[in-house]
Amino acid sequence: MAAPSMSFPRAVFAKLSPHPYLLRTLAPQPPSDAAASRTNGRAPHEARPVHIHTSSLSHAHGSALVRTGDTTVICGVRGEVLPVANIPQYRPQATQQQQQDDSHERADERGGLGRGELKDYDLLVPNIELATGCAPQFLPGVPPTTLAQTLSTRVYSLLHSCRVVDPKSLRIWYTPPTAVGDEMDTEEQQRQQEEADDGDDGPQLAAYWVLYIDLLFVSLDGNPFDAAWTAVMAALRDTKLPAVRWDPDRQAAVLQSYSQPTTTTTATAAAAVPGQDKNSVKTTPLPVAGLPVACTAAMFPEKEHGGESMAASAEATVGNRHWILLDPDRSEETLCSETITMVVDCSEGGETRIKSIEKQGGVVIGRELIRGFAGVAEKRWKEVRDAMQ
Amino acid sequence: MTVIPEATLSVLPRADGSARYAHAGYTVTASVNGPIEAQRRDEHAFEAHVDVVVRPAAGTGGTRERHLESILESSLTQLILVKSFPRQLIQIVLQIETTPDNDYVNTKLVQASLNFPIVPSLLQAAVLGLISAAVPMRATATASVVAVVPQEETKRLVVDPSPRDLEQAQSVHVLAFTSYDELLLAESEGDFTVKEWDGVYEAALKICCRPTSTKAGINVMLDDSEDAAGSDMRQFLRSTVEAKVAADLYWK
Amino acid sequence: MSDRRRINGPVGATIPPASEDGASREVAGSRGGRSRPPNAIRKMYLKTGVTPSASGSAYLEIETSGRSGVSGLKLSCTVHGPRSLPRSSPFSPHIILSTHVKYAPFATRQRRGYLRDPSERDLGTHLEAALRGAIIADRWPKSGVDIIVSIIEGDQDRETSKTQGDESWDLMNALSGCITVASAALADAGIDCIDTVAGGVAALVSDKGDGNPSIVIDPIPSEHDRILAACCIAYLPTRDEVTNLWFKGDLPASDAELYTKLVEKGIQASAKANRVLVECLGETVG
């Protein structure tokens, strides 16, 4: 081994004093002509490429694996049936009316963040599991950390505020049989029809699909929210709910397979038509509206530990530089306190719709930076959209 | 529903500092203790740890409260001179007392989604509590919530929206500014454009950062803008503290 | 009971959709015969280093049996350590293993909760026993290592009827996968072991056609009419030692040597898995 040198190798320096190290790579001293870059080799506004792989899980109705750099997350969407009888504060009139009065519903939809079935009946259940050893801080055997809870809440809020899932596609209807069979004589049929007319003969809302959206981090290297949200979107777009028929006798939703009759009226045909497709269950893709994409950046200040006189920031320019690091990794996240997450959707064409802004933890990111960040988020949107296809 | 905010300082006798703040149907009581000894795991070698606990009006807190706590924690850490108290803890407990209940709203005890309109009340109560506890801060902060409500063909900005407004709102925004007019916190959800956000920013800035008239009246208020919707949060903060000081020092 | 640290679903119970007429359909289509020879294991894919921030990690995927609706096993394992024990724990002259096995909520036919259930604890205990024999534990006094296995997808047939028996055989296959993947992750973490340890399962099955039960390795419950007994073995090939043996089921009393045969077949399965393991580790080094 050579004589001990006085300088450390890069990796040791990075570990011992990460802040000056990152600062030095971002702001190279004049003699060196290296371009400003981050310790991970990316330019400040460069995000890690996204890789999306869908439909890899067979027990879930929709699934996606998303990898950005060393952050890997798996999302599984599973539908379960919630009979309306199990909903404590179920208000049938409201929904019935909605179903019949289409124009009313459309008006209802326009009004923004109002409540609806999705929220009232908790039809979307996203949860994020970090305690998988995905990073040394997250070991199992402990309750979900604040980070995991915060992420779950953010995903939940965004799912509702973006109206990604249409509650209409989660309704399971039951049409009471009116004409039961040929063998029944017309008189009886008529009587039954009258009976039906007395009650409500239209289709009744029997149950809802509840979507359990579970996210599991395999590996975490910064920026968990963007990866998680991308995984949720990819998994929802991949989701195919099985076609079901409401069975009033069993009080349960029953899967429909190809060989089975699709209507409830022809009970005689149920005497199995043996076919090859016996095992495959008919599915319908879940309609997903829009494609909101999250884009997170962290603000890296020149002064370590904030600096004591931030009040004087207006006049002092030396030592007050800062960098906006897009898609921060874990080591960068620990050095930055101020973060911004913007969720945009450019899929409708025209002007970019912003779905959410979350900026907290500092005072550097102001109005101009947020305005400018919309452009960065649009660029990221295109990258993620391309990865989805 | 209170349109004008109300606040009382030092309402709790046993806490280092406390405040009760009521605005737009929300009442929040804050108790502040600190700097006190930090637990080993919370100890930070360079700065004080700011611990925020949000307790809902009914039931125990859930994931939503944790999220609110993390938002407030990161914001208040920016205000408090945390560098002056290394290895110590400043604990802020925010008890929500009332929320604007509404007949149209099918309230549930445990809700996971974010509750934006309560953020300003929580932040304001925390700041007042910190002042009352005489925790050194580099700035104070004011916050407000603005909703964009569609109205026929145009859109209307509603400051301090009611639950009814929120139901119809296309987007809801919470913005907080420090007393140096810096944007401290910005949380928005819904559906909006950059331009709309700009309008919201202007409206919030007007409420939170109206130039305060100093005592001697050197700075004449540039606009006697009584037309501006909402209240002047910074002036309110100031007068609340002034009133408290005057009351405490009346014997002088 | 609602967990206030997670987002809970609706208050009322939700049920997965029922299949048209449960039992009949599954007998008709699903139970095909075994597609492999009795002494062949399914293809495995093993990769180390999936979680760069962990000390060691590995991912294992076992091929599906080729029919639709049947999933293979997908496991991810991370190893954190060796690191110092918490201050509160007493002195230990050797390394302390803590193993966690957790099914992902979407891993199985029925949605799994987030809290660990007894079967997961069981798997963890077995895994610990299997690995303890392989690690040279006294090289790290006063330290601990965490071994976490996430079962991303369980080895289950979606359409098979939900007889309770099937679940427990699935558990054995899961354990053998856990052992193999954990051994790879331990090697990736650079923790000294006397040998690589791999898991293998052998089962005594009876198929419809012939009355005589036969022994197969790496069984898939849905491929056989009935599984009479099975054993899962963790085996160190170079030392020819078994570190963990888990046996379950009833053996017919007629054949006294059946038990030994079953264990031998289990060892055979384990040795085959070990070959994949060594090959994977060799690639990483080379």
Tab-separated table of N, CA and C in Angstrom, chain A residues 262-335:
chain	number	residue	atom	x	y	z
A	262	THR	N	-74.615	-13.679	-20.226
A	262	THR	CA	-74.329	-12.376	-19.651
A	262	THR	C	-75.548	-11.765	-19.008
A	263	THR	N	-76.710	-12.237	-19.387
A	263	THR	CA	-77.902	-11.641	-18.799
A	263	THR	C	-78.410	-12.545	-17.685
A	264	THR	N	-79.057	-11.928	-16.758
A	264	THR	CA	-79.551	-12.685	-15.625
A	264	THR	C	-80.870	-13.367	-15.960
A	265	THR	N	-81.464	-12.992	-17.064
A	265	THR	CA	-82.814	-13.467	-17.349
A	265	THR	C	-82.827	-14.916	-17.819
A	266	THR	N	-81.890	-15.294	-18.659
A	266	THR	CA	-81.921	-16.644	-19.213
A	266	THR	C	-81.234	-17.622	-18.275
A	267	ALA	N	-82.003	-18.048	-17.317
A	267	ALA	CA	-81.428	-18.919	-16.301
A	267	ALA	C	-81.166	-20.313	-16.845
A	268	THR	N	-81.908	-20.689	-17.874
A	268	THR	CA	-81.779	-22.044	-18.400
A	268	THR	C	-80.433	-22.257	-19.082
A	269	ALA	N	-79.918	-21.222	-19.681
A	269	ALA	CA	-78.680	-21.356	-20.429
A	269	ALA	C	-77.474	-21.591	-19.522
A	270	ALA	N	-77.717	-21.415	-18.242
A	270	ALA	CA	-76.604	-21.566	-17.305
A	270	ALA	C	-76.096	-22.998	-17.235
A	271	ALA	N	-76.867	-23.929	-17.769
A	271	ALA	CA	-76.408	-25.312	-17.783
A	271	ALA	C	-75.224	-25.439	-18.732
A	272	ALA	N	-74.129	-25.129	-18.162
A	272	ALA	CA	-72.810	-25.043	-18.764
A	272	ALA	C	-72.642	-25.439	-20.215
A	273	VAL	N	-72.184	-24.502	-20.968
A	273	VAL	CA	-71.738	-24.791	-22.314
A	273	VAL	C	-70.236	-25.051	-22.206
A	274	PRO	N	-69.821	-26.295	-22.320
A	274	PRO	CA	-68.403	-26.535	-22.095
A	274	PRO	C	-67.558	-25.899	-23.190
A	275	GLY	N	-66.670	-25.076	-22.811
A	275	GLY	CA	-65.819	-24.388	-23.776
A	275	GLY	C	-64.403	-24.271	-23.247
A	276	GLN	N	-63.521	-23.913	-24.133
A	276	GLN	CA	-62.124	-23.815	-23.701
A	276	GLN	C	-61.920	-22.626	-22.762
A	277	ASP	N	-62.763	-21.645	-22.951
A	277	ASP	CA	-62.555	-20.411	-22.206
A	277	ASP	C	-63.161	-20.463	-20.819
A	278	LYS	N	-63.414	-21.645	-20.372
A	278	LYS	CA	-64.136	-21.769	-19.126
A	278	LYS	C	-63.473	-21.029	-17.971
A	279	ASN	N	-62.164	-21.024	-17.974
A	279	ASN	CA	-61.478	-20.425	-16.833
A	279	ASN	C	-61.279	-18.924	-16.958
A	280	SER	N	-61.293	-18.458	-18.170
A	280	SER	CA	-61.023	-17.033	-18.311
A	280	SER	C	-62.263	-16.240	-17.964
A	281	VAL	N	-62.070	-15.259	-17.175
A	281	VAL	CA	-63.164	-14.436	-16.715
A	281	VAL	C	-63.166	-13.173	-17.554
A	282	LYS	N	-64.349	-12.773	-17.932
A	282	LYS	CA	-64.464	-11.565	-18.739
A	282	LYS	C	-64.044	-10.355	-17.892
A	283	THR	N	-63.264	-9.494	-18.477
A	283	THR	CA	-62.833	-8.323	-17.727
A	283	THR	C	-63.068	-7.082	-18.559
A	284	THR	N	-63.233	-5.981	-17.863
A	284	THR	CA	-63.319	-4.709	-18.556
A	284	THR	C	-62.269	-3.776	-17.988
A	285	PRO	N	-61.555	-3.085	-18.850
A	285	PRO	CA	-60.544	-2.156	-18.339
A	285	PRO	C	-61.201	-1.009	-17.578
A	286	LEU	N	-60.565	-0.614	-16.526
A	286	LEU	CA	-61.074	0.499	-15.713
A	286	LEU	C	-60.777	1.803	-16.447
A	287	PRO	N	-61.813	2.602	-16.703
A	287	PRO	CA	-61.517	3.880	-17.354
A	287	PRO	C	-60.755	4.804	-16.412
A	288	VAL	N	-59.691	5.355	-16.898
A	288	VAL	CA	-58.892	6.266	-16.085
A	288	VAL	C	-58.824	7.598	-16.816
A	289	ALA	N	-59.193	8.644	-16.108
A	289	ALA	CA	-59.256	9.958	-16.738
A	289	ALA	C	-57.940	10.690	-16.570
A	290	GLY	N	-57.417	11.138	-17.669
A	290	GLY	CA	-56.229	11.991	-17.626
A	290	GLY	C	-54.983	11.238	-17.226
A	291	LEU	N	-53.906	11.947	-17.227
A	291	LEU	CA	-52.634	11.363	-16.814
A	291	LEU	C	-51.853	12.407	-16.014
A	292	PRO	N	-52.210	12.583	-14.751
A	292	PRO	CA	-51.439	13.519	-13.940
A	292	PRO	C	-50.078	12.908	-13.594
A	293	VAL	N	-49.066	13.713	-13.703
A	293	VAL	CA	-47.708	13.244	-13.416
A	293	VAL	C	-47.086	14.175	-12.371
A	294	ALA	N	-46.478	13.559	-11.379
A	294	ALA	CA	-45.880	14.336	-10.300
A	294	ALA	C	-44.418	14.613	-10.620
A	295	CYS	N	-43.983	15.778	-10.219
A	295	CYS	CA	-42.605	16.177	-10.475
A	295	CYS	C	-42.092	16.884	-9.230
A	296	THR	N	-41.065	16.339	-8.639
A	296	THR	CA	-40.558	16.872	-7.378
A	296	THR	C	-39.148	17.401	-7.558
A	297	ALA	N	-38.868	18.483	-6.870
A	297	ALA	CA	-37.508	19.010	-6.858
A	297	ALA	C	-37.193	19.484	-5.457
A	298	ALA	N	-35.924	19.521	-5.146
A	298	ALA	CA	-35.490	20.012	-3.846
A	298	ALA	C	-34.579	21.203	-4.056
A	299	MET	N	-34.604	22.110	-3.097
A	299	MET	CA	-33.794	23.310	-3.203
A	299	MET	C	-32.542	23.116	-2.364
A	300	PHE	N	-31.409	23.189	-3.010
A	300	PHE	CA	-30.139	23.000	-2.311
A	300	PHE	C	-29.523	24.364	-2.045
A	301	PRO	N	-29.403	24.749	-0.774
A	301	PRO	CA	-28.867	26.069	-0.467
A	301	PRO	C	-27.339	26.044	-0.401
A	302	GLU	N	-26.741	27.172	-0.692
A	302	GLU	CA	-25.282	27.223	-0.643
A	302	GLU	C	-24.784	27.106	0.791
A	303	LYS	N	-25.499	27.738	1.710
A	303	LYS	CA	-25.080	27.691	3.114
A	303	LYS	C	-25.552	26.407	3.763
A	304	GLU	N	-24.670	25.783	4.443
A	304	GLU	CA	-25.061	24.574	5.139
A	304	GLU	C	-25.864	24.956	6.380
A	305	HIS	N	-26.761	24.114	6.760
A	305	HIS	CA	-27.602	24.314	7.947
A	305	HIS	C	-28.325	25.649	7.894
A	306	GLY	N	-28.798	26.000	6.729
A	306	GLY	CA	-29.679	27.163	6.646
A	306	GLY	C	-28.972	28.501	6.637
A	307	GLY	N	-28.053	28.724	7.484
A	307	GLY	CA	-27.461	30.049	7.599
A	307	GLY	C	-28.244	30.847	8.604
A	308	GLU	N	-27.532	31.704	9.345
A	308	GLU	CA	-28.201	32.282	10.507
A	308	GLU	C	-29.021	33.518	10.180
A	309	SER	N	-28.604	34.298	9.220
A	309	SER	CA	-29.342	35.536	8.983
A	309	SER	C	-30.077	35.461	7.661
A	310	MET	N	-31.053	34.612	7.624
A	310	MET	CA	-31.787	34.498	6.381
A	310	MET	C	-32.681	35.706	6.175
A	311	ALA	N	-32.910	36.420	7.229
A	311	ALA	CA	-33.735	37.620	7.116
A	311	ALA	C	-33.073	38.621	6.194
A	312	ALA	N	-31.755	38.622	6.182
A	312	ALA	CA	-31.030	39.588	5.385
A	312	ALA	C	-30.808	39.095	3.962
A	313	SER	N	-31.584	38.130	3.589
A	313	SER	CA	-31.327	37.491	2.300
A	313	SER	C	-31.481	38.448	1.129
A	314	ALA	N	-32.280	39.455	1.322
A	314	ALA	CA	-32.550	40.362	0.219
A	314	ALA	C	-31.275	41.044	-0.280
A	315	GLU	N	-30.472	41.554	0.662
A	315	GLU	CA	-29.292	42.292	0.212
A	315	GLU	C	-28.108	41.376	-0.087
A	316	ALA	N	-27.911	40.380	0.754
A	316	ALA	CA	-26.732	39.545	0.578
A	316	ALA	C	-26.922	38.609	-0.603
A	317	THR	N	-26.008	38.657	-1.511
A	317	THR	CA	-26.090	37.736	-2.638
A	317	THR	C	-24.979	36.698	-2.568
A	318	VAL	N	-23.882	37.076	-1.955
A	318	VAL	CA	-22.791	36.123	-1.828
A	318	VAL	C	-23.186	35.063	-0.806
A	319	GLY	N	-22.926	33.834	-1.131
A	319	GLY	CA	-23.263	32.766	-0.207
A	319	GLY	C	-24.741	32.511	-0.129
A	320	ASN	N	-25.474	33.018	-1.083
A	320	ASN	CA	-26.904	32.783	-1.057
A	320	ASN	C	-27.398	32.162	-2.348
A	321	ARG	N	-26.482	31.550	-3.032
A	321	ARG	CA	-26.921	30.885	-4.248
A	321	ARG	C	-27.690	29.620	-3.866
A	322	HIS	N	-28.448	29.147	-4.801
A	322	HIS	CA	-29.175	27.905	-4.550
A	322	HIS	C	-29.407	27.209	-5.865
A	323	TRP	N	-29.639	25.924	-5.765
A	323	TRP	CA	-29.859	25.129	-6.965
A	323	TRP	C	-31.141	24.346	-6.789
A	324	ILE	N	-31.887	24.239	-7.842
A	324	ILE	CA	-33.082	23.413	-7.815
A	324	ILE	C	-32.692	22.060	-8.398
A	325	LEU	N	-32.749	21.046	-7.566
A	325	LEU	CA	-32.347	19.712	-8.004
A	325	LEU	C	-33.599	18.888	-8.291
A	326	LEU	N	-33.761	18.569	-9.546
A	326	LEU	CA	-34.938	17.808	-9.949
A	326	LEU	C	-34.742	16.341	-9.565
A	327	ASP	N	-35.823	15.709	-9.127
A	327	ASP	CA	-35.801	14.282	-8.812
A	327	ASP	C	-34.637	13.938	-7.875
A	328	PRO	N	-34.629	14.506	-6.680
A	328	PRO	CA	-33.470	14.320	-5.799
A	328	PRO	C	-33.308	12.874	-5.344
A	329	ASP	N	-32.079	12.440	-5.174
A	329	ASP	CA	-31.868	11.115	-4.591
A	329	ASP	C	-31.731	11.256	-3.070
A	330	ARG	N	-31.505	10.152	-2.392
A	330	ARG	CA	-31.562	10.175	-0.936
A	330	ARG	C	-30.529	11.083	-0.311
A	331	SER	N	-29.323	11.052	-0.849
A	331	SER	CA	-28.277	11.867	-0.231
A	331	SER	C	-28.581	13.349	-0.435
A	332	GLU	N	-29.190	13.673	-1.557
A	332	GLU	CA	-29.548	15.077	-1.783
A	332	GLU	C	-30.714	15.488	-0.899
A	333	GLU	N	-31.649	14.576	-0.712
A	333	GLU	CA	-32.810	14.900	0.118
A	333	GLU	C	-32.391	15.271	1.530
A	334	THR	N	-31.363	14.594	2.054
A	334	THR	CA	-30.959	14.878	3.423
A	334	THR	C	-30.321	16.256	3.540
A	335	LEU	N	-29.863	16.830	2.419
A	335	LEU	CA	-29.196	18.127	2.469
A	335	LEU	C	-30.151	19.276	2.183
